[in-house]
Structure formats: C-alpha cells, structure tokens
Short mmCIF file of C-alpha atoms in Angstrom, two decimals:
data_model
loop_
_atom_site.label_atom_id
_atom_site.label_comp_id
_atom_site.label_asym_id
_atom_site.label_seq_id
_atom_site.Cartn_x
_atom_site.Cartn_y
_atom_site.Cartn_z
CA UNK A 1271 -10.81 7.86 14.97
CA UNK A 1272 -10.07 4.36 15.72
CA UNK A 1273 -6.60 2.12 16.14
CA UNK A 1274 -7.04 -1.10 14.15
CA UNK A 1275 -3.41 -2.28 13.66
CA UNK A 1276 -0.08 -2.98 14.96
CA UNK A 1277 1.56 -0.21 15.63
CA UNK A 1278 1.07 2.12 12.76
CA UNK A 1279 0.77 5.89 12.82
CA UNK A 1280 2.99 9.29 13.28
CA UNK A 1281 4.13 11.63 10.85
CA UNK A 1282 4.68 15.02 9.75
CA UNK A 1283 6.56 17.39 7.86
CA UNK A 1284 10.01 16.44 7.14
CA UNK A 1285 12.10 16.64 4.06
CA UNK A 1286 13.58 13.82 1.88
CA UNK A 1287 16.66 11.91 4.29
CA UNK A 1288 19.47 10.94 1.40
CA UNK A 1289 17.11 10.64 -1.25
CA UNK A 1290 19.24 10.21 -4.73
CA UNK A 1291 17.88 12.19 -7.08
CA UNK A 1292 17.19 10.02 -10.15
CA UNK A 1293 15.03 9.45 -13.68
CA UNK A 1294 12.44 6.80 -13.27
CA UNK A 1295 13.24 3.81 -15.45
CA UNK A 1296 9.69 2.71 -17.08
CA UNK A 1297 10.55 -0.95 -17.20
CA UNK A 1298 10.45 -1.32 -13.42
CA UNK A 1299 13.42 -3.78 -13.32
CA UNK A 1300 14.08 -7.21 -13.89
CA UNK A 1301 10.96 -9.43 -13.82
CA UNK A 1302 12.48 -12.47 -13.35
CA UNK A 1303 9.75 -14.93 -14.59
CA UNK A 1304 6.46 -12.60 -13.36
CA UNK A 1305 3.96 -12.27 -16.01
CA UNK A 1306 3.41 -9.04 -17.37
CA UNK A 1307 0.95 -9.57 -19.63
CA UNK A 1308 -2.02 -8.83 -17.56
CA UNK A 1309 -0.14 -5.68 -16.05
CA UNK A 1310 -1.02 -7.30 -12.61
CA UNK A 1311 2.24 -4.49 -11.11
CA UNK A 1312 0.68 -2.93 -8.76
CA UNK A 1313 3.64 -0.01 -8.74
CA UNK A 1314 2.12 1.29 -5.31
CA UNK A 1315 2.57 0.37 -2.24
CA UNK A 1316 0.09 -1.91 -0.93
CA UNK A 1317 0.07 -2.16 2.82
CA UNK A 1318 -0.18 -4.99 5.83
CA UNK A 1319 -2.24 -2.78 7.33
CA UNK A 1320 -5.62 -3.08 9.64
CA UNK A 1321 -6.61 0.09 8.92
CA UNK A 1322 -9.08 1.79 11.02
CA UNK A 1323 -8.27 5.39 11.95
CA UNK A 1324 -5.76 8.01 12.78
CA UNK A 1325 -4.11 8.69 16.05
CA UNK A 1326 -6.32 10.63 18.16
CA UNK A 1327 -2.97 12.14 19.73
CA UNK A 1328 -1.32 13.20 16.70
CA UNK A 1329 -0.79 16.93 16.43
CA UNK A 1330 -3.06 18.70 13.72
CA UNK A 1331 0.42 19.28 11.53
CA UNK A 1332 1.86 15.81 11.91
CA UNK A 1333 1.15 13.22 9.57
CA UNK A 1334 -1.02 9.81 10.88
CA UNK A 1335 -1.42 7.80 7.52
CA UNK A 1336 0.90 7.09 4.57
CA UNK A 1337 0.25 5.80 1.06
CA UNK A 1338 2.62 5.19 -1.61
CA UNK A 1339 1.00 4.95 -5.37
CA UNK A 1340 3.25 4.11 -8.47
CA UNK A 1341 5.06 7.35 -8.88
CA UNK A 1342 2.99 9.55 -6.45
CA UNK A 1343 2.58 9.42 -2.41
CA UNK A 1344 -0.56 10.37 0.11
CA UNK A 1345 -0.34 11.18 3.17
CA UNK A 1346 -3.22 12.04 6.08
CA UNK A 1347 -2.62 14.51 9.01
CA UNK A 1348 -3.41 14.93 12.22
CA UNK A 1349 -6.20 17.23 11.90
CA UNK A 1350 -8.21 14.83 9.03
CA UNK A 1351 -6.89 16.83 5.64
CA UNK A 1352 -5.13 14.69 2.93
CA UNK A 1353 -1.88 15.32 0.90
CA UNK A 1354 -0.95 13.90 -2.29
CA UNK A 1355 2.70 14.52 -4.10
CA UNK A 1356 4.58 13.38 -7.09
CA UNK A 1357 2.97 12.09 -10.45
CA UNK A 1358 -0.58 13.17 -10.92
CA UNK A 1359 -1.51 13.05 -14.66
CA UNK A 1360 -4.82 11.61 -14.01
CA UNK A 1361 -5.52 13.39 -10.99
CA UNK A 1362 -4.62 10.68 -8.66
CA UNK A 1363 -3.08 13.37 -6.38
CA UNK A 1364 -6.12 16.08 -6.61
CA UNK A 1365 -7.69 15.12 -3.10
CA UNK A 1366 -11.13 16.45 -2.58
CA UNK A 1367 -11.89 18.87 0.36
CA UNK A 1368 -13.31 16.51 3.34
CA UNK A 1369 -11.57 15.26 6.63
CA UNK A 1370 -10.06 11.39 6.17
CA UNK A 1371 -9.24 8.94 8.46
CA UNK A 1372 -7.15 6.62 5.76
CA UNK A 1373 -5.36 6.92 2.40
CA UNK A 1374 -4.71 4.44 -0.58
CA UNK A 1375 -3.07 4.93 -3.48
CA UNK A 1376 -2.37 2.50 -6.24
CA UNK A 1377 -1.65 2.11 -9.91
CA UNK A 1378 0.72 -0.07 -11.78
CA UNK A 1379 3.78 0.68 -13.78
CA UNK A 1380 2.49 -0.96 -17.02
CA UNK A 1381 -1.09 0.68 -16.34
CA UNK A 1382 -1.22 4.26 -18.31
CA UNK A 1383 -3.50 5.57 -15.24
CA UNK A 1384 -3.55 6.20 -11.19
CA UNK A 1385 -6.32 6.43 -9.01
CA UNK A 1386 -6.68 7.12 -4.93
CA UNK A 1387 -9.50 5.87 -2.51
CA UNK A 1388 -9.67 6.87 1.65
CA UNK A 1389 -11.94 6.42 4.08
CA UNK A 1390 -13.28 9.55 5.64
CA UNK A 1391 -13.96 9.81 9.36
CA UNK A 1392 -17.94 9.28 8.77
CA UNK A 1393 -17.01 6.31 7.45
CA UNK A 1394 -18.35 6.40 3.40
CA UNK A 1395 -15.51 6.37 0.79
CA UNK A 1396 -13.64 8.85 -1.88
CA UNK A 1397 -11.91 8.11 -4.57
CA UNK A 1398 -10.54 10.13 -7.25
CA UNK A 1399 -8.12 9.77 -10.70
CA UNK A 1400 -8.64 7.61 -13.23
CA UNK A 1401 -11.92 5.89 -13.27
CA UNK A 1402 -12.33 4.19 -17.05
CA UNK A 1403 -13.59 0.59 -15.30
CA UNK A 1404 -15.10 2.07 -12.49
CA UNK A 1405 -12.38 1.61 -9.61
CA UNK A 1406 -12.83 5.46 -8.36
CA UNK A 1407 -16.70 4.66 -8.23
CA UNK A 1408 -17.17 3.45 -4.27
CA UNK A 1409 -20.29 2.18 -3.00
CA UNK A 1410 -22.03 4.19 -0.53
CA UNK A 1411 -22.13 3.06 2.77
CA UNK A 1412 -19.70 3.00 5.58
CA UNK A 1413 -16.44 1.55 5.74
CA UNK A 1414 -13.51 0.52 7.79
CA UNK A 1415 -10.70 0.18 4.96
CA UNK A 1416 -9.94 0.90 1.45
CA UNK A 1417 -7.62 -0.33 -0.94
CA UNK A 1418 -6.55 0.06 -4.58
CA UNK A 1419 -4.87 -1.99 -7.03
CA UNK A 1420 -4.21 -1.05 -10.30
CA UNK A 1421 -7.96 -1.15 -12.22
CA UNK A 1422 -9.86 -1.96 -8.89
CA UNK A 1423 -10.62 -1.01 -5.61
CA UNK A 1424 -11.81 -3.15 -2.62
CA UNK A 1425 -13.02 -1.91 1.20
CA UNK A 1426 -14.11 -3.49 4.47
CA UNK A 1427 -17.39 -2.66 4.80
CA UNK A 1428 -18.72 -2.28 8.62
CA UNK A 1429 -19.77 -5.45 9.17
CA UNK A 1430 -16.80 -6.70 8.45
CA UNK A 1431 -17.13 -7.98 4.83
CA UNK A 1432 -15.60 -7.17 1.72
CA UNK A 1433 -16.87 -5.57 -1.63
CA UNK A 1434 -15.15 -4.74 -4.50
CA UNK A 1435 -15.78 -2.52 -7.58
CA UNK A 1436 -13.91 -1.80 -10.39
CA UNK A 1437 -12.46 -4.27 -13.45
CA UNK A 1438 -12.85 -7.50 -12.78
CA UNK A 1439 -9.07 -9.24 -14.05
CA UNK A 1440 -9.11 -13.00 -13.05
CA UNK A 1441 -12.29 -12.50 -10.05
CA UNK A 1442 -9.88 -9.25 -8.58
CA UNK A 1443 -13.56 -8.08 -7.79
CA UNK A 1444 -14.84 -11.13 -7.01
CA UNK A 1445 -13.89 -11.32 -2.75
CA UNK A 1446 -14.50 -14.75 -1.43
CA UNK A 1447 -17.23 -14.66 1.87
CA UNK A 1448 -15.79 -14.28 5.56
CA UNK A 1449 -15.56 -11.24 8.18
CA UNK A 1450 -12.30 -9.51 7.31
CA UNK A 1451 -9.55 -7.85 9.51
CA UNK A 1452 -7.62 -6.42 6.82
CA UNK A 1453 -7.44 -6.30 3.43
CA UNK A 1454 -4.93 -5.29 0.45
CA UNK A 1455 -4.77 -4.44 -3.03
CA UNK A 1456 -2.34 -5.43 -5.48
CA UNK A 1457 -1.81 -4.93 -9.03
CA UNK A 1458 -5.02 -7.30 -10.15
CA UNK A 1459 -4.92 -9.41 -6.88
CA UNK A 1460 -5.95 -9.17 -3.36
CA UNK A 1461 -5.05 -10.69 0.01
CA UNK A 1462 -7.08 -10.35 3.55
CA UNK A 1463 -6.83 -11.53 6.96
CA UNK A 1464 -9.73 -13.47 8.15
CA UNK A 1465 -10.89 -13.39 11.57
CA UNK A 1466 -9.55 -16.34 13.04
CA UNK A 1467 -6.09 -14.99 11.70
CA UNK A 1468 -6.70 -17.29 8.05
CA UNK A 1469 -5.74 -15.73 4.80
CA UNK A 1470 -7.61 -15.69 1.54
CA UNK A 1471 -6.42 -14.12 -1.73
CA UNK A 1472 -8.45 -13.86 -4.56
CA UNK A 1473 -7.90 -12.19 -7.83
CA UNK A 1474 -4.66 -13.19 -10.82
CA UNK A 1475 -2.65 -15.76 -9.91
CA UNK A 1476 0.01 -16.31 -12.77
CA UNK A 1477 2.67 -16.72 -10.10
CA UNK A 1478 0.98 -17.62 -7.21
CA UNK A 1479 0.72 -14.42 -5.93
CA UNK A 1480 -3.12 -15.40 -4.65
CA UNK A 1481 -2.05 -18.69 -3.29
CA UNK A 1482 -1.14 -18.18 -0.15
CA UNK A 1483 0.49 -20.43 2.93
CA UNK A 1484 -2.00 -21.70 5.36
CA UNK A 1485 -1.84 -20.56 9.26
CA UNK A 1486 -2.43 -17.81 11.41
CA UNK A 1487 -1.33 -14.45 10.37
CA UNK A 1488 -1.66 -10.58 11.90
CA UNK A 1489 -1.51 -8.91 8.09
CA UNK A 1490 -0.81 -8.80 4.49
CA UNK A 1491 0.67 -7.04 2.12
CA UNK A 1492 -0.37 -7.62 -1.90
CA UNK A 1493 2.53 -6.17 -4.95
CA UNK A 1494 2.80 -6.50 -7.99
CA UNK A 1495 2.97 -10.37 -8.32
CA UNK A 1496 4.10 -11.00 -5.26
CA UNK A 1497 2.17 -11.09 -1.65
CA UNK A 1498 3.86 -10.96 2.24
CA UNK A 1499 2.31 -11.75 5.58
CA UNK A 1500 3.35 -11.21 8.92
CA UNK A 1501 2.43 -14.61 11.42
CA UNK A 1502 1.04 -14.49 14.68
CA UNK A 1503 4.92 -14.88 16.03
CA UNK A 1504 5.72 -11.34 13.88
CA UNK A 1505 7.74 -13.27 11.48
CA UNK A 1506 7.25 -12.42 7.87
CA UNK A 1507 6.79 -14.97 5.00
CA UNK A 1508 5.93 -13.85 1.02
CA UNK A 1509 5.04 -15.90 -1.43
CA UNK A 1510 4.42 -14.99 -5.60
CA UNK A 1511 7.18 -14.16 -8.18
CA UNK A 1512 10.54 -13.98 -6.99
CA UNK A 1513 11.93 -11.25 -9.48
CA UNK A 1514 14.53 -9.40 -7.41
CA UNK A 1515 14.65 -10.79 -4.03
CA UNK A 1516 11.02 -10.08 -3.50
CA UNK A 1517 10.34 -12.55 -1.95
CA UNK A 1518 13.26 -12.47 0.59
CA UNK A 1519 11.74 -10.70 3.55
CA UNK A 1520 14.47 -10.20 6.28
CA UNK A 1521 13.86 -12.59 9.84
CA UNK A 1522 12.86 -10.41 12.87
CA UNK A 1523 9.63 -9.47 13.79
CA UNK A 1524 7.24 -7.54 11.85
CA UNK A 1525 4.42 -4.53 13.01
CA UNK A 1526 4.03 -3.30 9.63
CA UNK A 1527 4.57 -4.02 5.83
CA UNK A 1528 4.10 -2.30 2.33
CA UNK A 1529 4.64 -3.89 -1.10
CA UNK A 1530 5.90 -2.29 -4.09
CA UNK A 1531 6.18 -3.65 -7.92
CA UNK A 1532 9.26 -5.25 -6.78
CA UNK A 1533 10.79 -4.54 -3.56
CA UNK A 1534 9.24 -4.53 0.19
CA UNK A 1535 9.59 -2.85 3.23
CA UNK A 1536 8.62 -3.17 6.78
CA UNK A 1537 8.86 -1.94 10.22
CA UNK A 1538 10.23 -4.60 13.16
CA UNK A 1539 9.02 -4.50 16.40
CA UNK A 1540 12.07 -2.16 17.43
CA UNK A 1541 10.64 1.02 15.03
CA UNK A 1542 14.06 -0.46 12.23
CA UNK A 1543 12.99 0.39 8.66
CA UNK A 1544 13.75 -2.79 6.96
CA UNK A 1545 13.34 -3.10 3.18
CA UNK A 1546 14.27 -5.62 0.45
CA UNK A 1547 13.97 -6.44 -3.58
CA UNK A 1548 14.95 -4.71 -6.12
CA UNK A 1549 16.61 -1.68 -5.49
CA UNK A 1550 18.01 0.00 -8.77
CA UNK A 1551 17.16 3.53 -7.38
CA UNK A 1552 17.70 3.09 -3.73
CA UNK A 1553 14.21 2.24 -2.95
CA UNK A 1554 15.45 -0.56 -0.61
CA UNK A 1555 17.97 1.25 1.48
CA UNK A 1556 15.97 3.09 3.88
CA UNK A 1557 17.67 5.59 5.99
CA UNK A 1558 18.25 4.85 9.83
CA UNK A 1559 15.57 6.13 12.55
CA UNK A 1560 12.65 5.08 14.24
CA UNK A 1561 9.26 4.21 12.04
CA UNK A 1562 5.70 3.24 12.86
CA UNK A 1563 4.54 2.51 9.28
CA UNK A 1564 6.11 2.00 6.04
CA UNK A 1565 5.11 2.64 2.05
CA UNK A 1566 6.18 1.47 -0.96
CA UNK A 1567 6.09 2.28 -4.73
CA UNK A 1568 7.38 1.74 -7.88
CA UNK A 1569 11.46 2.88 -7.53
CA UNK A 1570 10.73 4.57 -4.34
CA UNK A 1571 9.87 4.33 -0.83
CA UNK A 1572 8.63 6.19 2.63
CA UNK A 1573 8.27 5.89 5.96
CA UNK A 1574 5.91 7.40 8.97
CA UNK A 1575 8.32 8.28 11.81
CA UNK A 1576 7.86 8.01 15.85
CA UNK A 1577 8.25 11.59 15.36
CA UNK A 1578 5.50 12.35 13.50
CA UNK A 1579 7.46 13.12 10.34
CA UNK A 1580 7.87 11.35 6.58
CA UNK A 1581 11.27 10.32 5.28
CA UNK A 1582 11.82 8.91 1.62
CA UNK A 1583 14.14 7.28 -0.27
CA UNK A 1584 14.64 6.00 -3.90
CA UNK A 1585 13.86 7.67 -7.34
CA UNK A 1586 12.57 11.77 -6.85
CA UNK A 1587 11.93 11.85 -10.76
CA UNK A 1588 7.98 12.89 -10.08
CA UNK A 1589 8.78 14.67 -6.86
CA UNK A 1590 7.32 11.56 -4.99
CA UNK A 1591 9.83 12.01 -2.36
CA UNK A 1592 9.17 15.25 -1.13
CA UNK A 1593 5.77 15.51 0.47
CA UNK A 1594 4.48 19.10 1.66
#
C-alpha cells in the first residue's frame, strides 16, 4: 500500500465523542440560492484527498481510510477489511469480502439511493448499492482512486487518467483529458488536481460549483454545489453556492478536506479538526484532538485520529456515528 497525500491516515475503534443524538431533517437545510432541481447534493462527504493506499504501519485493528456517504460512513482498517455503518437501504453499507486499500461513499440527500466504490490493494475496483444508471458498474482494470457522487462514479486509472461511468448529468461522466493527482466526486460534479498543480472540474455547474479559480493547488474537495481547494501555500479557497457559510473555509493551513451537502471540514497542518457551514445538528462543531483525515456527510461528520481511532459528531439518526 502506497501514501499519495498529505498527511492522511490513522484510525480505529473509538466511540462517538459528544455526538447529539438527533432525527435527520430530510430537507438538508437552507439552500440559500443552490439549485436543487438536478439533485446535484452530494450528501456525502467528498474528500481533498490523493488517495493511494493505507498506512503500511497501521495496526491490523486501527482504522487507515474514512468515508462519509449521505447518512452512512466507511471506514478501511489496518489489515485491508472494510466497514460500513448507518443508513443502508440499498446496500450501500453491504461491503463485499476482499482486502481494500480505499473507501468512497456517496449519495445525495434528494437522491432516493446510495452506492459505495474502493479500490482494492490489486488495484481493480468494487462497488456496491444502488446501481439503476450504472455508477456501481466499474471498469476493469487497475486503479489508483475512486470516487462517487450521487448517480456516478469516477477513478484514476494507473496511468494517471480519469474515466467515469455512471449517469451522465451535465458531462459528470464526461472527464476532460490530463494526468490526474486527485480527483473528487460531488453530487453531479467533479473536481481534480492536474499535474502541474491546475484544477479542472467538469460536470453541473448551476452555481459554479465546476468553475473553479485558476493556480496551483495540492487538492480538492467537490459537495453538493459547492467545491474547496487547498493551494500550494495550504490555504483553502471554495467556490459554488454559498448556502450556509459553505463557502467560508477558516484561514490556516490545510492537509486535508471533506465536503458535505452543506458544511466542510478539514484538518490544519497542526492535526485541529476545523469545520464550517451549516450546522443544524452539530455537524460543524467537531470535538477537540488530533486528526489526520476528515469526512463529511449530510448532518454529520467524522474524523481519522493520530491515534488510530474515529470520532463523530452531528445527527446519529441512522447510527452513522457509531462505527464498529
């Protein structure tokens, strides 16, 4: 297993730290001006991520790789099995047997379905859940990264470019050329980091969500209609619909991000747990400690501890906060 990223991994068992225990409210929050008619809410979190592997130190029981989906989480441990937990009525948490390198789990809040994709440590893809337009169909081949937005599904291949599979929504599927760092997966857009440290987005664009700022950047994260990137400096800059604060990342600087339907969060170069938006269940008050990678979904959110552990925070009404 390979490192890819800034500062990611860690993780293991640890229970929920002052999660409120709450009813999930379907309407996600105020929308402030995002467009909802093309369900482009990509209620899971979508990470600023290069993601390429597990920690080859990692203890078999501690967890190396953490997903948030809309109502569900995922989770990959040390010794290559995969966890899902929370909301799973299309099977988006039913992992198949195999040994996994990377997790990603997506699905929107206005979408009635859920899917999950990871990359397993040969290198050729799963996915699993919902599949009506095809997005839990992978090519075969080998791959460094996989994510999923709410009707498709997009991976680094091993050359370095990007295919797509799934419904097409606005050219979501539709990846422009270029050798890719990183990619991710909103609701029906995408973002990636170029080599040469240029962004491209490609996919709906009804608030400018796929219209990103021009310079060098490290990552990106994609929501729901709203997209973040962390600079070469580690200074993070979104762009999109600015329902709730979304777009009001924090200053400091930045090894990791995740994008919910509304909210963000991210971990600065210190291990802080940093997160911002809308925050109607407590999704954006993360509890203190030191983090290596953060996740976020609809109402709720998680983070991979220097300890190997997982701690959560926000709405518990699908059990998405208590991994096992």
């Amino acid at each position: 297993m390979r490192w890819f990223w800034i500062s990611m991994l860690g993780l293991g068992l640890v229970g929920v730290l002052g999660c409120p225990t709450t009813t999930d409210d379907d309407s996600g929050g105020d929308d402030d001006g995002a467009d909802d008619d093309t369900g482009d809410d990509d209620g899971g979190d979508d990470d600023g991520a290069d993601d390429d592997g597990a920690d080859d130190d990692a203890a078999p029981g501690d967890y190396v790789w953490l997903s948030l989906g809309d109502r569900n989480s995922c989770g990959v441990l040390g010794d290559g099995s995969a966890v899902c937990w929370g909301y799973n009525a299309w099977g988006q948490n039913d992992v198949p047997p195999g040994s996994y390198e990377s997790i990603d789990s997506g699905g929107p809040d206005q979408a009635d379905d859920g899917h999950t994709c990871a990359v397993k440590t040969d290198g050729t893809l799963a996915c699993w859940g919902t599949n009506a337009d095809g997005q839990a169909s992978p090519p075969g081949g080998t791959f460094q990264q996989v994510c999923t937005g709410a009707w498709h599904s997009c991976g680094i291949d091993a050359a370095g470019g990007v295919i797509c599979w799934g419904r097409d929504i606005s050219g979501s599927t539709s990846p422009p050329g270029g050798t890719y760092q990183q990619i991710s997966c909103g609701g029906a857009h995408t973002c990636g980091v170029l080599d040469g440290g240029t962004l491209a987005c490609w996919g709906h664009d009804s608030n400018g969500q796929s219209s990103p700022p021009g310079g060098s950047f490290q990552l990106v994260a994609a929501g729901g209609y709203h997209s973040c990137g962390v600079r070469t400096d580690g200074s993070g800059e979104c762009w999109g619909a600015k329902f709730s604060g979304a777009l009001l990342i924090p200053p400091g600087s930045y090894t990791h991000l995740a994008l919910g339907a509304r909210h963000g969060c991210g971990v600065q170069s210190g291990g802080e747990m940093v997160c911002w938006g809308q925050d109607d269940f407590g999704q954006a008050q993360p509890p203190g400690g030191s983090y290596q990678m953060a996740g976020a979904g609809r109402s709720h959110s998680c983070g991979l501890t220097t300890e190997g552990g997982i701690a959560c925070w926000g709405s518990d009404a699908e059990g998405q906060l208590t991994p096992p």
